[in-house]
CSV table of C-alpha atoms and ligand atoms in Angstrom, one decimal:
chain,number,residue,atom,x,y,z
A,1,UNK,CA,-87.7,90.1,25.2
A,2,UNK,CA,-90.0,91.8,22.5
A,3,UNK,CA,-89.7,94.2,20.6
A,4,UNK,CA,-91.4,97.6,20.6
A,5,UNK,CA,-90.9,100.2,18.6
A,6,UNK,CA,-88.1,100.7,16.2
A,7,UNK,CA,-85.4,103.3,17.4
A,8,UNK,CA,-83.2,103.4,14.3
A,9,UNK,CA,-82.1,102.1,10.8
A,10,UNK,CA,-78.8,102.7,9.9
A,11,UNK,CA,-77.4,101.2,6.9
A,12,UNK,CA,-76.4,97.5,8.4
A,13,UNK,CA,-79.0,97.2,11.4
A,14,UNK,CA,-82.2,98.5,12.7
A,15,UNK,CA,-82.5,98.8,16.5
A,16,UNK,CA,-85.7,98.5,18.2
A,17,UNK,CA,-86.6,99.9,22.0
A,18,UNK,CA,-87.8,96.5,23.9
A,19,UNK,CA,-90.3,96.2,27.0
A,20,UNK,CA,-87.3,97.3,29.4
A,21,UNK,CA,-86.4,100.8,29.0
A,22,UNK,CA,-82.8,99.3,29.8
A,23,UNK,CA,-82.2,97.1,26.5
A,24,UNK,CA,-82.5,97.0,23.0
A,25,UNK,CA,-82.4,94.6,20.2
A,26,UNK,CA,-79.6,94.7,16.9
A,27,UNK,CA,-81.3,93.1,14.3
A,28,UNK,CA,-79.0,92.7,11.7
A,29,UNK,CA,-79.3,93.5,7.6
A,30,UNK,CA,-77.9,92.0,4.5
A,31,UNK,CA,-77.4,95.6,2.9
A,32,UNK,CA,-74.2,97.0,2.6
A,33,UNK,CA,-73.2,100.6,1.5
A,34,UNK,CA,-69.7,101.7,1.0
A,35,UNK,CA,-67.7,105.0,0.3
A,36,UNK,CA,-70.7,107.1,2.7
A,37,UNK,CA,-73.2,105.1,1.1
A,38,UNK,CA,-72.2,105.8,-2.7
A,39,UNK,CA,-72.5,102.2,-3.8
A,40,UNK,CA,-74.9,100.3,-2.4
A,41,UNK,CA,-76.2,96.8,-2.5
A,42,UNK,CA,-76.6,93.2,-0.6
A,43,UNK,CA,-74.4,90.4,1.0
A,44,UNK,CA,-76.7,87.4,0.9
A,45,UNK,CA,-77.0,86.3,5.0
A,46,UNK,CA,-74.1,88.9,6.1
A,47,UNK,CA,-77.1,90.0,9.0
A,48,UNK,CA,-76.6,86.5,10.4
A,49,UNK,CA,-73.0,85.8,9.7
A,50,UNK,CA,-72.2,89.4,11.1
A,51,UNK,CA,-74.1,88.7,14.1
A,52,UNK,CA,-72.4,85.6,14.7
A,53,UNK,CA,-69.2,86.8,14.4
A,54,UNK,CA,-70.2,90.0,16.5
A,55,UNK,CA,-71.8,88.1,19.7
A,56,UNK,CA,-68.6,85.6,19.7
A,57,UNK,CA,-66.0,88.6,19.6
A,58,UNK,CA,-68.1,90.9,22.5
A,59,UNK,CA,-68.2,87.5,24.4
A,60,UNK,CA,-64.1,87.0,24.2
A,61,UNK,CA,-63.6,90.4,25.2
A,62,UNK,CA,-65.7,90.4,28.1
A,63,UNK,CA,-64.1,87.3,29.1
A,64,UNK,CA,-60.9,89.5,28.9
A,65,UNK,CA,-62.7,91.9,30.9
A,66,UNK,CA,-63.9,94.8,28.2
A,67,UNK,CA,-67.3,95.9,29.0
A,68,UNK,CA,-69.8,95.5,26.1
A,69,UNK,CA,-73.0,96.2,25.0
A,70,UNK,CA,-73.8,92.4,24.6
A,71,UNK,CA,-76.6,91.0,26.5
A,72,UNK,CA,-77.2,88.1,24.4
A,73,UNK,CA,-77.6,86.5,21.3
A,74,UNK,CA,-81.4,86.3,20.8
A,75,UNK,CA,-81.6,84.4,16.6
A,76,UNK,CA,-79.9,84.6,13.9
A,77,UNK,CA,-80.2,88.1,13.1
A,78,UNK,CA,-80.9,89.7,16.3
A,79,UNK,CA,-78.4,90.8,19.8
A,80,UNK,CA,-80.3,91.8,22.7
A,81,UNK,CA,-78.1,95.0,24.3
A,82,UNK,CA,-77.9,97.3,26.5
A,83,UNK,CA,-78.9,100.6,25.5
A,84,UNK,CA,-76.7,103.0,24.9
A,85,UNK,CA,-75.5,106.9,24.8
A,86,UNK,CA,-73.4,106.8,21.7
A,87,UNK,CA,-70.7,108.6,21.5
A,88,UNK,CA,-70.2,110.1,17.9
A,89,UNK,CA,-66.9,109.1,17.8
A,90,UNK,CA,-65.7,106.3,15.6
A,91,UNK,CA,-62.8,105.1,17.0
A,92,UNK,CA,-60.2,103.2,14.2
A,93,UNK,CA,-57.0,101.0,15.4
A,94,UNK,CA,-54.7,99.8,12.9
A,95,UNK,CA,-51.6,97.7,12.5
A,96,UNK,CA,-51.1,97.6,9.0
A,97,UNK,CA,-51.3,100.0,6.4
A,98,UNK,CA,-54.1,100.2,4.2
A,99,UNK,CA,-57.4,102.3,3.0
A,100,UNK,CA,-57.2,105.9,4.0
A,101,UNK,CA,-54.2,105.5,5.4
A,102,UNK,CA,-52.8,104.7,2.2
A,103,UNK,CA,-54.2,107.5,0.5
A,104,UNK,CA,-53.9,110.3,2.6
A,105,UNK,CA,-50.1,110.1,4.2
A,106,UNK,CA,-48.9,107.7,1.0
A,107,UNK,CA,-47.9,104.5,3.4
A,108,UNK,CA,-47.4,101.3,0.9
A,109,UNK,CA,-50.6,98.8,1.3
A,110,UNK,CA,-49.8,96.1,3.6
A,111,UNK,CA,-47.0,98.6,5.5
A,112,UNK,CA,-46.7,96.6,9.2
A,113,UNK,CA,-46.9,99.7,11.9
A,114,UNK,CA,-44.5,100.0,14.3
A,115,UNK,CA,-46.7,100.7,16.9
A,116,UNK,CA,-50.9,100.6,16.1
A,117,UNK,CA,-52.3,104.1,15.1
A,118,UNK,CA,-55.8,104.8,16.5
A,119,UNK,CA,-57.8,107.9,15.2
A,120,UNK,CA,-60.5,109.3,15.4
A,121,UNK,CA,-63.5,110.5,13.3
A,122,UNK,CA,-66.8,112.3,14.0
A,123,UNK,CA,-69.5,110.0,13.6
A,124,UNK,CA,-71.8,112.5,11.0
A,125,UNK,CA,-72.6,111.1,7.8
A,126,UNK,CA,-73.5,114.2,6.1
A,127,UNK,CA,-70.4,115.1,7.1
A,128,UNK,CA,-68.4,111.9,5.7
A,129,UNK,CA,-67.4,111.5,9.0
A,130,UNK,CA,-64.4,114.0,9.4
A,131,UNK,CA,-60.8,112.4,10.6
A,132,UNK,CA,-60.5,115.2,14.1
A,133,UNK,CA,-58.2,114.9,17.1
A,134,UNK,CA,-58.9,115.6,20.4
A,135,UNK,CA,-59.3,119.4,20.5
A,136,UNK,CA,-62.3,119.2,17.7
A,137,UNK,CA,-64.2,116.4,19.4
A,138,UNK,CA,-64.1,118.7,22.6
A,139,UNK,CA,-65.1,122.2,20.9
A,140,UNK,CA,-67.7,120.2,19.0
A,141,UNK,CA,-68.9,118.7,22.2
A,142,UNK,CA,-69.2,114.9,21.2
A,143,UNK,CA,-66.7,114.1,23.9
A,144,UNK,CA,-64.9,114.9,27.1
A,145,UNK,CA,-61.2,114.7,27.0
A,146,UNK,CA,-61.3,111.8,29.6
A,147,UNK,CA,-64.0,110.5,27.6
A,148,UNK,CA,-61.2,110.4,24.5
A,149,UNK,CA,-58.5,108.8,26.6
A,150,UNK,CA,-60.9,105.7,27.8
A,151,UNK,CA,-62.1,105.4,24.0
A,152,UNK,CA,-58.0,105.4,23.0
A,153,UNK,CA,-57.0,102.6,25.8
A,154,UNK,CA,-60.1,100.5,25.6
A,155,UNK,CA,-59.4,100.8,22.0
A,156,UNK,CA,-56.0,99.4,22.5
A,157,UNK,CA,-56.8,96.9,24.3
A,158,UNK,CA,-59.2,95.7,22.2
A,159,UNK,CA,-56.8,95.4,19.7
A,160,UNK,CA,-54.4,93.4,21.6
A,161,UNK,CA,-57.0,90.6,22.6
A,162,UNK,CA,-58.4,90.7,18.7
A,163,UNK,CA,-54.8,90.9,17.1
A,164,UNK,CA,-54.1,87.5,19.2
A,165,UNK,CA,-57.5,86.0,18.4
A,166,UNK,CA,-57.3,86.2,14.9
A,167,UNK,CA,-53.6,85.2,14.4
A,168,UNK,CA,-54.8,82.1,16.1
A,169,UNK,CA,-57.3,82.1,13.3
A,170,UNK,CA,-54.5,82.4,10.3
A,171,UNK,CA,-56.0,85.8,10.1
A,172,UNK,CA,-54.2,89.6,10.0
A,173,UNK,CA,-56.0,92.3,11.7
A,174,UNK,CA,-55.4,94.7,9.6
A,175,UNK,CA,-57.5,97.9,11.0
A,176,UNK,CA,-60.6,98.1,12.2
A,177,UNK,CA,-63.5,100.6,13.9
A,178,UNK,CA,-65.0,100.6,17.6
A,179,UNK,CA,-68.1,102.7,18.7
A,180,UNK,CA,-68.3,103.2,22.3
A,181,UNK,CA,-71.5,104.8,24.2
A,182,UNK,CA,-71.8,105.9,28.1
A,183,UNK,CA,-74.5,103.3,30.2
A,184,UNK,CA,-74.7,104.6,34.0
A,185,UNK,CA,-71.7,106.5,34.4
A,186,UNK,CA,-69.6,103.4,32.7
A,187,UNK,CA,-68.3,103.8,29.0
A,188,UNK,CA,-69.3,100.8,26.9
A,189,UNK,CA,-68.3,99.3,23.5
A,190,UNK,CA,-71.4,99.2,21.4
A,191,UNK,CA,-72.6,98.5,17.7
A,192,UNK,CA,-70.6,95.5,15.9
A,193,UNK,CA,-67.4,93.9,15.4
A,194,UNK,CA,-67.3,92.0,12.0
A,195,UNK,CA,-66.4,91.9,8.1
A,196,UNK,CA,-68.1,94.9,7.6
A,197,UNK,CA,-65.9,97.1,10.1
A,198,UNK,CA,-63.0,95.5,9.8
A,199,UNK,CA,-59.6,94.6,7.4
A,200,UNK,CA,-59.0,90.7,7.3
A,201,UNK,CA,-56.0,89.5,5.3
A,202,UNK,CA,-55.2,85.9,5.0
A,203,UNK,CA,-52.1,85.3,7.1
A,204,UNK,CA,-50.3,82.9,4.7
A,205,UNK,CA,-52.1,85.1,1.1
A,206,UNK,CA,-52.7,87.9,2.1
A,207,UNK,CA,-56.5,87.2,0.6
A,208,UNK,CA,-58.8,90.3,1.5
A,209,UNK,CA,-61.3,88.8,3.5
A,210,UNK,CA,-63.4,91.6,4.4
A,211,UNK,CA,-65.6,94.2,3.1
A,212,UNK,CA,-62.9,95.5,0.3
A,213,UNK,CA,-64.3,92.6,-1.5
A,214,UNK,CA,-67.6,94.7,-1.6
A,215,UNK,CA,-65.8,97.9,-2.1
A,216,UNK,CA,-64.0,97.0,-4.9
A,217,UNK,CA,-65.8,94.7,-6.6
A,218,UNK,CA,-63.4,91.5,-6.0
A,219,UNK,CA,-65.7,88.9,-6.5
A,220,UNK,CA,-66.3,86.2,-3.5
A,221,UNK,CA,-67.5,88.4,-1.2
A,222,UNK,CA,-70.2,85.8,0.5
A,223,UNK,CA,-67.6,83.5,0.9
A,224,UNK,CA,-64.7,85.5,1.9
A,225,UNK,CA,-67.3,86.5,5.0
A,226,UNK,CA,-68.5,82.7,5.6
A,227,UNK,CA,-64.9,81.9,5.5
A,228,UNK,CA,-64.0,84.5,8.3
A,229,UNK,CA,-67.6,83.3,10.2
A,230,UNK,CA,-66.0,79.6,9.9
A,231,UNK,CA,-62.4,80.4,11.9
A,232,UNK,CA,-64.0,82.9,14.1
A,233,UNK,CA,-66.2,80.3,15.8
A,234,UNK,CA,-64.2,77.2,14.3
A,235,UNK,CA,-67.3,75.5,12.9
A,236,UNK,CA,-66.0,72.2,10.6
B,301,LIG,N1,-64.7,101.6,8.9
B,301,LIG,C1,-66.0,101.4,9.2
B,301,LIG,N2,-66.9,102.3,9.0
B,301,LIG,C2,-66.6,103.6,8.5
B,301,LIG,C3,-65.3,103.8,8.2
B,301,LIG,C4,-64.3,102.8,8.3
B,301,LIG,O1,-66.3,100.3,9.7
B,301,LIG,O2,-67.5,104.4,8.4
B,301,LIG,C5,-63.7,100.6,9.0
B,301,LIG,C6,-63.2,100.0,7.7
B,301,LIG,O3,-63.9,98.8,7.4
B,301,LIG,C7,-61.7,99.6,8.0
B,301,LIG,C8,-61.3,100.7,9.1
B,301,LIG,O4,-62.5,101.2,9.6
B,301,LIG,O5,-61.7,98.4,8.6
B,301,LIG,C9,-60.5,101.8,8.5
B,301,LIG,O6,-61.2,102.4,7.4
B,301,LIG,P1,-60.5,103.5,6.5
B,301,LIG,O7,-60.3,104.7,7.3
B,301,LIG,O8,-59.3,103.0,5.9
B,301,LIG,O9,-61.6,103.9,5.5
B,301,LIG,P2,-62.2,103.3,4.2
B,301,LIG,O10,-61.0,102.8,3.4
B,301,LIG,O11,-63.1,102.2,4.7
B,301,LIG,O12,-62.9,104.4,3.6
């Protein structure tokens, strides 16, 4: 499938249209931003590690039966999908506390929720992406209320299939975010599912294994994501 001409560049990917209308093609970058693109810089082969990691997880959750936007895993860099309507939601799940979570209702780091919290925030960078319920995403017209209560249980049971998957892994799913866009009257998950979008702790050191590393200047960060990439699709 080849590319034509390029849709979008965001701050991880670019997305190019391909010969059929139908698909398009993730090709994924090493630059990373953080705190609405604030601090900026590079993860030396995140694009490919990301991708990796993204293609495996859509491919579990379709075997649970959780449509995707994954039509396969063309190179390194680069996932062939299906193109879609995005909804300009971004959907977050989480089980423990940590991030905004901490800061803006005072939970302790590392708190374990009794039940997972899922929010949701408009997808509008100049914005800084706004934390809204349900009643804002309808008056702002991003998304129907039955639109919100798929994105909430597909959300959910995304989490359940991940929260098992990584435990396997010796890994705590902390939180993480979904996009979801419409394809032919069906309601897709879309973008990625990796480091970058997600909180990893170690399950037996609590080791951040994500993109705080980035954020806060931890140090390891290419290995804390290699590390993930290795359990995730148990290479020796
Ligand atoms: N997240 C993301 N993109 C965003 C905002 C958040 O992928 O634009 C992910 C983030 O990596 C974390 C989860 O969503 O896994 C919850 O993020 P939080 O609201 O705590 O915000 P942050 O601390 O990242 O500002």
């Amino acid at each position: 499938m080849k590319k034509t001409t390029q849709l979008y560049e965001g701050k991880a990917k670019k997305v190019f249209l391909t010969e059929s209308g139908d698909l398009v093609i993730q090709e994924f970058k090493d630059d990373a931003t953080a705190f609405n693109n604030k601090k900026k810089g590079s993860i030396a082969d995140k694009g490919i590690v990301n991708n990796a990691i993204s293609c495996k997880l859509f491919t579990l959750l379709e075997e649970h039966g959780i449509r995707t936007h994954l039509v396969e895993k063309l190179s390194e860099r680069e996932m062939l999908c299906r193109f879609l309507d995005i909804i300009k939601v971004e959907v977050v799940v989480r089980n423990i506390a940590a991030g905004s979570l901490v800061k803006r209702y005072g939970f302790a780091e590392g708190t374990v929720l009794q039940q997972p919290i899922v929010e949701f925030y408009l997808k509008d960078d100049d914005l800084d992406d706004p934390l809204m319920n349900e009643s804002h995403a309808v008056a702002l017209g991003v998304a129907t209320l039955d639109e919100l209560a798929v994105l909430k249980s597909r959300a959910e049971a995304i989490n359940a299939v991940l929260k098992t998957f990584f435990a396997e892994k010796k890994l705590k799913l902390v939180d993480f975010k979904l996009e979801f866009g419409r394809h032919h009257n069906e309601i897709l998950l879309g973008d990625e599912i990796s480091p970058d979008t997600c909180r990893f702790w170690d399950l037996d050191t609590n080791e951040k294994m994500d993109k705080d590393r980035f954020r806060f200047d931890l140090g390891g960060v290419e290995d804390a994501y290699s590390e993930v990439q290795r359990r995730v699709l148990e290479i020796d």
